[in-house]
């Protein structure tokens, strides 16, 4: 085989994937619509693909790239002279490190308290924070959100802040509904209690400063750290995000240093050892080329498309927009007769990926309805009329379908299962019974989502992991 043959084989593998470009995949990917961005990012990645960002003394150019990215993020997001930051592999890692720093800080401040510190988390906060609590041994205190606005209520935060609180999180905006939490009020409450407050601006941080949004960034009193992804609306390739803080002590608390082995002395600012420099270099190049003005134009184009979409949705039968979209994310719920989980399947059949979000029971028993998540990027701009036409058609089809009802027999059987006692083989067997034989997933996912929503949460989580266990198996 020639290298060209290999490359052709590799690119052919992607034939079954959803498209990364063109604006129809409205989750996971962020298309600027500018071919120059793609070419520049590819060139920058190629130039740095063998560089190891593990050691900035061997590769000082990487330190320069990281410092420039942190400076750009700080300038955009209300940073001051003291702002420092860390370039990470993505939003999840930025959020993990913020929680790790807060936990380390709490432990240092409470040396005689061996209880678990708490993480105050609106239910709409990204699961990266739940993962952080799981990994770093904190207890999540779930904060319900207002069922109409989907924003966390400051009173709820005030009621739960205690001396055990290590960190309060707010989102700007939240991923599920694209709405902005009341950052100013929550950060003030946290500050008054002497607790750090993290703003998760992973998805919106590179966008909101160009749209007239409520204050949400590091300039807000009481905000102690902020995460922002470059691989989302920074239009950089995957693998780059920034964690900012105005407190150098806070940053120090998520670093790791050891001289405790016979090898090289180690200092890791992030969770990884070896770190790819390619995505950082690509983000640097894209940022350098687009500049503030370029990002502003892309942000305004995406918002224009979002406004056109929201206005046009009034004419689509059976759907409504949830909350007030603060940026360019839209959450669609169904009215009484339309199930949005069916709508997602109908949209898939018409070439659109609209991400289904199952109904969610809050701690107080109120239920956030099932929604579809639409991330609008600059590339969607020209496609809004086509999207609205396909959505209308899809909605008419979905309106004829009865709501997906999970098999009562399956639910009854599931009620007796304790997920903690199930082995990998047990779960495999259950999934086989449910008709998942390891072949392709069903084309209609609505019944699967309905089942997941109806099962006890720990069991649903165990079964979902089982589905992926089946997906990740080498073919002989
Ligand atoms: C995407 C996202 C994250 C996690 O980022 P990854 O890059 O997917 O790891 C965290 N918070 C919010 C609000 C996000 O949208």
Short mmCIF file of N, CA, C and O and ligand atoms in Angstrom, two decimals, residues 30 90-93 95 126 128-129 171 173-175 200 202-203 229 231-232, ligand 1:
data_model
loop_
_atom_site.label_atom_id
_atom_site.label_comp_id
_atom_site.label_asym_id
_atom_site.label_seq_id
_atom_site.Cartn_x
_atom_site.Cartn_y
_atom_site.Cartn_z
N UNK A 30 -18.14 22.62 15.53
CA UNK A 30 -18.28 24.07 15.44
C UNK A 30 -17.60 24.50 14.15
O UNK A 30 -16.39 24.49 14.04
N UNK A 90 -9.33 20.43 27.05
CA UNK A 90 -10.75 20.61 26.72
C UNK A 90 -11.52 21.08 27.94
O UNK A 90 -10.97 21.21 29.04
N UNK A 91 -12.79 21.30 27.72
CA UNK A 91 -13.64 21.84 28.78
C UNK A 91 -13.66 20.94 30.00
O UNK A 91 -13.61 21.42 31.14
N UNK A 92 -13.77 19.65 29.78
CA UNK A 92 -13.83 18.75 30.92
C UNK A 92 -12.59 18.90 31.79
O UNK A 92 -12.68 19.02 33.02
N UNK A 93 -11.43 18.94 31.16
CA UNK A 93 -10.20 19.06 31.96
C UNK A 93 -10.15 20.41 32.68
O UNK A 93 -9.73 20.49 33.84
N UNK A 95 -12.68 22.11 33.81
CA UNK A 95 -13.61 22.02 34.95
C UNK A 95 -13.03 21.12 36.03
O UNK A 95 -13.12 21.43 37.23
N UNK A 126 -22.56 21.38 33.64
CA UNK A 126 -22.02 20.30 32.80
C UNK A 126 -21.59 19.10 33.65
O UNK A 126 -21.06 19.27 34.75
N UNK A 128 -19.12 17.41 33.56
CA UNK A 128 -17.68 17.42 33.91
C UNK A 128 -17.51 17.67 35.40
O UNK A 128 -16.57 17.15 36.02
N UNK A 129 -18.42 18.44 36.01
CA UNK A 129 -18.29 18.73 37.44
C UNK A 129 -18.68 17.52 38.30
O UNK A 129 -18.13 17.30 39.36
N UNK A 171 -23.12 28.62 35.14
CA UNK A 171 -22.82 28.43 33.72
C UNK A 171 -23.15 29.68 32.91
O UNK A 171 -24.14 30.36 33.18
N UNK A 173 -23.21 30.26 28.90
CA UNK A 173 -24.51 29.79 29.38
C UNK A 173 -24.44 28.30 29.68
O UNK A 173 -23.42 27.67 29.46
N UNK A 174 -25.58 27.75 30.14
CA UNK A 174 -25.65 26.32 30.40
C UNK A 174 -25.75 25.58 29.06
O UNK A 174 -26.30 26.12 28.09
N UNK A 175 -25.21 24.38 29.04
CA UNK A 175 -25.28 23.60 27.79
C UNK A 175 -26.71 23.16 27.45
O UNK A 175 -27.15 23.35 26.32
N UNK A 200 -18.56 28.54 34.44
CA UNK A 200 -18.29 27.65 33.32
C UNK A 200 -18.76 28.32 32.03
O UNK A 200 -19.93 28.27 31.68
N UNK A 202 -17.39 27.48 29.18
CA UNK A 202 -16.74 26.62 28.18
C UNK A 202 -17.33 26.86 26.80
O UNK A 202 -16.62 27.03 25.82
N UNK A 203 -18.66 26.89 26.74
CA UNK A 203 -19.26 26.98 25.40
C UNK A 203 -19.48 28.43 24.98
O UNK A 203 -19.35 28.76 23.80
N UNK A 229 -13.64 27.23 26.29
CA UNK A 229 -13.07 26.30 25.31
C UNK A 229 -12.73 27.02 24.01
O UNK A 229 -13.56 27.72 23.44
N UNK A 231 -11.89 25.06 21.47
CA UNK A 231 -12.35 24.13 20.44
C UNK A 231 -13.88 24.17 20.24
O UNK A 231 -14.43 23.31 19.57
N UNK A 232 -14.52 25.15 20.85
CA UNK A 232 -15.94 25.38 20.52
C UNK A 232 -16.01 26.68 19.71
O UNK A 232 -15.58 26.69 18.57
C1 LIG B 1 -18.61 21.43 26.28
C2 LIG B 1 -18.80 21.89 27.65
C3 LIG B 1 -18.00 21.42 28.70
C4 LIG B 1 -17.02 20.28 28.56
O1 LIG B 1 -16.18 20.45 27.52
P1 LIG B 1 -15.50 19.31 26.67
O2 LIG B 1 -14.64 20.13 25.79
O3 LIG B 1 -16.59 18.58 25.93
O4 LIG B 1 -14.72 18.42 27.57
C5 LIG B 1 -18.17 21.99 29.94
N1 LIG B 1 -19.10 22.92 30.14
C6 LIG B 1 -19.91 23.37 29.16
C7 LIG B 1 -20.94 24.42 29.47
C8 LIG B 1 -19.80 22.86 27.88
O5 LIG B 1 -20.60 23.27 26.91
#
